[in-house]
GROMACS .gro file of C-alpha atoms in nm:
model
  199
    1MET     CA    1   3.956   1.324   1.077
    2THR     CA    2   4.132   1.578   1.298
    3PRO     CA    3   4.388   1.388   1.506
    4ASN     CA    4   4.452   1.669   1.758
    5ASN     CA    5   4.330   1.555   2.102
    6GLY     CA    6   4.159   1.257   1.940
    7LEU     CA    7   4.132   0.906   2.080
    8ARG     CA    8   4.127   0.593   1.864
    9VAL     CA    9   4.017   0.259   2.008
   10THR     CA   10   4.034  -0.054   1.793
   11PRO     CA   11   3.914  -0.386   1.935
   12GLU     CA   12   4.077  -0.673   1.747
   13PHE     CA   13   3.954  -1.031   1.753
   14SER     CA   14   4.175  -1.312   1.627
   15LEU     CA   15   4.139  -1.686   1.587
   16GLY     CA   16   4.414  -1.937   1.521
   17LEU     CA   17   4.309  -2.154   1.228
   18THR     CA   18   4.623  -2.371   1.217
   19GLU     CA   19   4.967  -2.365   1.377
   20THR     CA   20   5.078  -2.103   1.122
   21LEU     CA   21   4.756  -1.929   1.008
   22GLU     CA   22   4.546  -1.675   1.197
   23ALA     CA   23   4.229  -1.483   1.102
   24GLY     CA   24   4.138  -1.149   1.255
   25LEU     CA   25   3.880  -0.869   1.265
   26TYR     CA   26   3.943  -0.502   1.351
   27LEU     CA   27   3.663  -0.263   1.458
   28PRO     CA   28   3.815   0.089   1.469
   29PHE     CA   29   3.641   0.369   1.660
   30ASN     CA   30   3.753   0.732   1.683
   31LYS     CA   31   3.659   0.996   1.940
   32GLU     CA   32   3.731   1.349   1.823
   33ALA     CA   33   3.818   1.648   2.041
   34ASP     CA   34   3.454   1.767   2.037
   35GLY     CA   35   3.336   1.431   2.176
   36THR     CA   36   3.202   1.290   1.849
   37VAL     CA   37   3.247   0.912   1.830
   38ARG     CA   38   3.261   0.744   1.489
   39PHE     CA   39   3.288   0.383   1.380
   40GLY     CA   40   3.538   0.359   1.096
   41GLY     CA   41   3.423   0.033   0.938
   42PRO     CA   42   3.550  -0.325   0.966
   43LYS     CA   43   3.886  -0.463   0.861
   44VAL     CA   44   3.951  -0.834   0.816
   45ARG     CA   45   4.295  -0.988   0.816
   46LEU     CA   46   4.475  -1.315   0.753
   47LYS     CA   47   4.824  -1.368   0.898
   48TRP     CA   48   5.053  -1.653   0.791
   49LEU     CA   49   5.373  -1.712   0.991
   50PRO     CA   50   5.533  -2.033   0.861
   51VAL     CA   51   5.883  -1.968   1.000
   52ARG     CA   52   5.936  -1.893   1.368
   53PRO     CA   53   6.163  -2.009   1.649
   54ALA     CA   54   6.039  -2.203   1.951
   55GLU     CA   55   5.863  -1.997   2.220
   56ASP     CA   56   6.183  -1.938   2.419
   57GLY     CA   57   6.425  -2.007   2.135
   58ALA     CA   58   6.636  -1.791   1.907
   59GLY     CA   59   6.617  -1.750   1.531
   60TRP     CA   60   6.440  -1.599   1.235
   61PHE     CA   61   6.068  -1.548   1.186
   62THR     CA   62   5.895  -1.460   0.861
   63GLY     CA   63   5.548  -1.447   0.711
   64ILE     CA   64   5.285  -1.207   0.580
   65ASN     CA   65   4.979  -1.027   0.715
   66THR     CA   66   4.707  -0.918   0.469
   67GLU     CA   67   4.416  -0.685   0.547
   68TYR     CA   68   4.106  -0.577   0.358
   69SER     CA   69   3.916  -0.268   0.480
   70TRP     CA   70   3.559  -0.144   0.433
   71LEU     CA   71   3.597   0.206   0.576
   72LYS     CA   72   3.347   0.492   0.594
   73LYS     CA   73   3.407   0.808   0.391
   74ASP     CA   74   3.419   1.031   0.699
   75PHE     CA   75   3.693   0.803   0.835
   76GLU     CA   76   3.905   0.783   0.519
   77PRO     CA   77   3.838   0.898   0.159
   78GLU     CA   78   3.949   0.562   0.016
   79THR     CA   79   3.685   0.333   0.166
   80ARG     CA   80   3.826   0.009   0.019
   81ARG     CA   81   4.188  -0.070   0.095
   82LEU     CA   82   4.412  -0.373   0.066
   83GLU     CA   83   4.732  -0.404   0.268
   84ALA     CA   84   5.011  -0.659   0.243
   85ARG     CA   85   5.248  -0.652   0.540
   86PRO     CA   86   5.548  -0.883   0.495
   87ILE     CA   87   5.702  -0.986   0.827
   88LEU     CA   88   6.075  -1.046   0.871
   89GLY     CA   89   6.265  -1.057   1.196
   90TRP     CA   90   6.507  -1.223   1.433
   91LYS     CA   91   6.496  -1.269   1.808
   92ASN     CA   92   6.677  -1.433   2.097
   93ALA     CA   93   6.649  -1.407   2.475
   94ASP     CA   94   6.797  -1.055   2.473
   95TRP     CA   95   6.704  -0.887   2.144
   96LEU     CA   96   6.422  -0.852   1.893
   97PHE     CA   97   6.463  -0.699   1.547
   98ALA     CA   98   6.176  -0.679   1.296
   99VAL     CA   99   6.093  -0.506   0.967
  100ASN     CA  100   5.761  -0.471   0.784
  101PRO     CA  101   5.793  -0.336   0.425
  102VAL     CA  102   5.419  -0.261   0.398
  103LEU     CA  103   5.239  -0.219   0.065
  104ASP     CA  104   4.899  -0.043   0.082
  105TRP     CA  105   4.660  -0.023  -0.217
  106SER     CA  106   4.369   0.223  -0.247
  107LEU     CA  107   4.097   0.034  -0.433
  108ASN     CA  108   3.865   0.333  -0.478
  109GLY     CA  109   3.841   0.703  -0.398
  110PRO     CA  110   4.056   1.001  -0.503
  111GLN     CA  111   4.390   0.825  -0.443
  112LYS     CA  112   4.303   0.506  -0.634
  113SER     CA  113   4.583   0.382  -0.858
  114GLY     CA  114   4.747   0.057  -0.950
  115ARG     CA  115   5.060   0.161  -0.762
  116PRO     CA  116   5.069   0.075  -0.390
  117GLU     CA  117   5.192   0.311  -0.121
  118PHE     CA  118   5.513   0.201   0.050
  119ASN     CA  119   5.499   0.231   0.430
  120PRO     CA  120   5.792   0.045   0.588
  121SER     CA  121   5.826   0.009   0.964
  122PHE     CA  122   6.100  -0.120   1.193
  123LYS     CA  123   6.140  -0.235   1.552
  124ALA     CA  124   6.438  -0.302   1.779
  125ALA     CA  125   6.393  -0.403   2.143
  126ARG     CA  126   6.620  -0.518   2.426
  127THR     CA  127   6.504  -0.744   2.707
  128VAL     CA  128   6.572  -0.570   3.040
  129THR     CA  129   6.441  -0.844   3.265
  130ASP     CA  130   6.224  -1.152   3.224
  131GLY     CA  131   5.905  -1.049   3.043
  132PHE     CA  132   6.000  -0.680   3.010
  133ALA     CA  133   6.168  -0.512   2.710
  134LEU     CA  134   6.245  -0.156   2.599
  135GLY     CA  135   6.303  -0.041   2.246
  136PHE     CA  136   6.216   0.173   1.946
  137GLU     CA  137   5.955   0.149   1.671
  138TYR     CA  138   5.976   0.358   1.353
  139TYR     CA  139   5.679   0.407   1.118
  140THR     CA  140   5.682   0.580   0.780
  141GLU     CA  141   5.444   0.665   0.494
  142LEU     CA  142   5.667   0.732   0.194
  143GLY     CA  143   5.410   0.758  -0.085
  144PRO     CA  144   5.357   0.548  -0.399
  145LEU     CA  145   5.610   0.273  -0.463
  146GLY     CA  146   5.870   0.400  -0.710
  147ARG     CA  147   5.729   0.756  -0.691
  148PRO     CA  148   5.793   0.868  -0.333
  149LEU     CA  149   5.650   1.189  -0.194
  150PRO     CA  150   5.886   1.484  -0.135
  151HIS     CA  151   6.079   1.426   0.185
  152ASP     CA  152   5.891   1.695   0.380
  153GLN     CA  153   5.554   1.532   0.292
  154GLN     CA  154   5.651   1.184   0.409
  155SER     CA  155   5.510   1.080   0.746
  156ARG     CA  156   5.779   0.963   0.991
  157THR     CA  157   5.719   0.875   1.356
  158LEU     CA  158   5.966   0.734   1.609
  159TYR     CA  159   5.828   0.564   1.921
  160VAL     CA  160   5.999   0.474   2.246
  161VAL     CA  161   5.822   0.154   2.350
  162MET     CA  162   5.799  -0.098   2.630
  163ASP     CA  163   5.671  -0.455   2.607
  164TRP     CA  164   5.539  -0.616   2.924
  165GLU     CA  165   5.464  -0.987   2.885
  166ARG     CA  166   5.433  -1.099   3.246
  167GLY     CA  167   5.092  -1.167   3.395
  168PRO     CA  168   4.758  -1.230   3.225
  169VAL     CA  169   4.747  -0.909   3.017
  170PRO     CA  170   5.053  -0.842   2.796
  171LEU     CA  171   5.105  -0.474   2.713
  172ASN     CA  172   5.282  -0.280   2.438
  173PHE     CA  173   5.303   0.092   2.527
  174GLY     CA  174   5.470   0.365   2.329
  175ILE     CA  175   5.516   0.741   2.304
  176GLY     CA  176   5.576   0.861   1.950
  177ARG     CA  177   5.730   1.181   1.818
  178GLY     CA  178   5.666   1.304   1.464
  179LEU     CA  179   5.994   1.381   1.292
  180ASN     CA  180   5.865   1.638   1.042
  181GLY     CA  181   5.575   1.871   0.970
  182ALA     CA  182   5.375   1.607   0.781
  183THR     CA  183   5.340   1.399   1.099
  184ASP     CA  184   5.145   1.440   1.423
  185LYS     CA  185   5.378   1.590   1.684
  186TRP     CA  186   5.297   1.341   1.959
  187THR     CA  187   5.111   1.009   1.969
  188VAL     CA  188   5.056   0.777   2.264
  189LYS     CA  189   4.961   0.415   2.191
  190ALA     CA  190   4.882   0.109   2.401
  191ILE     CA  191   4.800  -0.248   2.296
  192PHE     CA  192   4.648  -0.486   2.552
  193SER     CA  193   4.617  -0.858   2.474
  194PHE     CA  194   4.376  -1.114   2.618
  195SER     CA  195   4.390  -1.485   2.536
  196PHE     CA  196   4.116  -1.742   2.564
  197GLY     CA  197   4.143  -2.117   2.527
  198LYS     CA  198   4.465  -2.290   2.436
  199PRO     CA  199   4.771  -2.066   2.380
   0.00000   0.00000   0.00000
């Protein structure tokens, strides 16, 4: 799908199953520059976060997020995908550091192979004031694990981001710049969160 002047909206619904386990559902929609709106197909996820500090505490957090996708062909050629997103990070009252060494398998389509794609991402953020942080997020798509794409074909995007966690609607907002010709030049993203029931 042509990303130029496109808009992607993805409602996500999540449900805490236990103190450390969460289930989720993504419903991605894409509006193209000509006004065409397409539903991409559902994604289900299961996130397990067994190690984490107290809400206002400092320390390490670790876990894994897995996703299975049933996408439409006009949304992505590989309509069945499996993603494993390990989670590793550390935070305190002032700083947050996180890394996700993502593995992404194509289960059908022209790119199907037994070798997953390696798409690591990183985040570093500094708390400016209570409930407000500024930082950077870096996303890559490096190609098959052990057989990376040539450097100029690897997708690399650096975002300047803000996290606003005061009030009823937390917000993550970022402006991203593609760092090479294989990446969209500019991307703007926003994530709004709404909670219902017990936190």
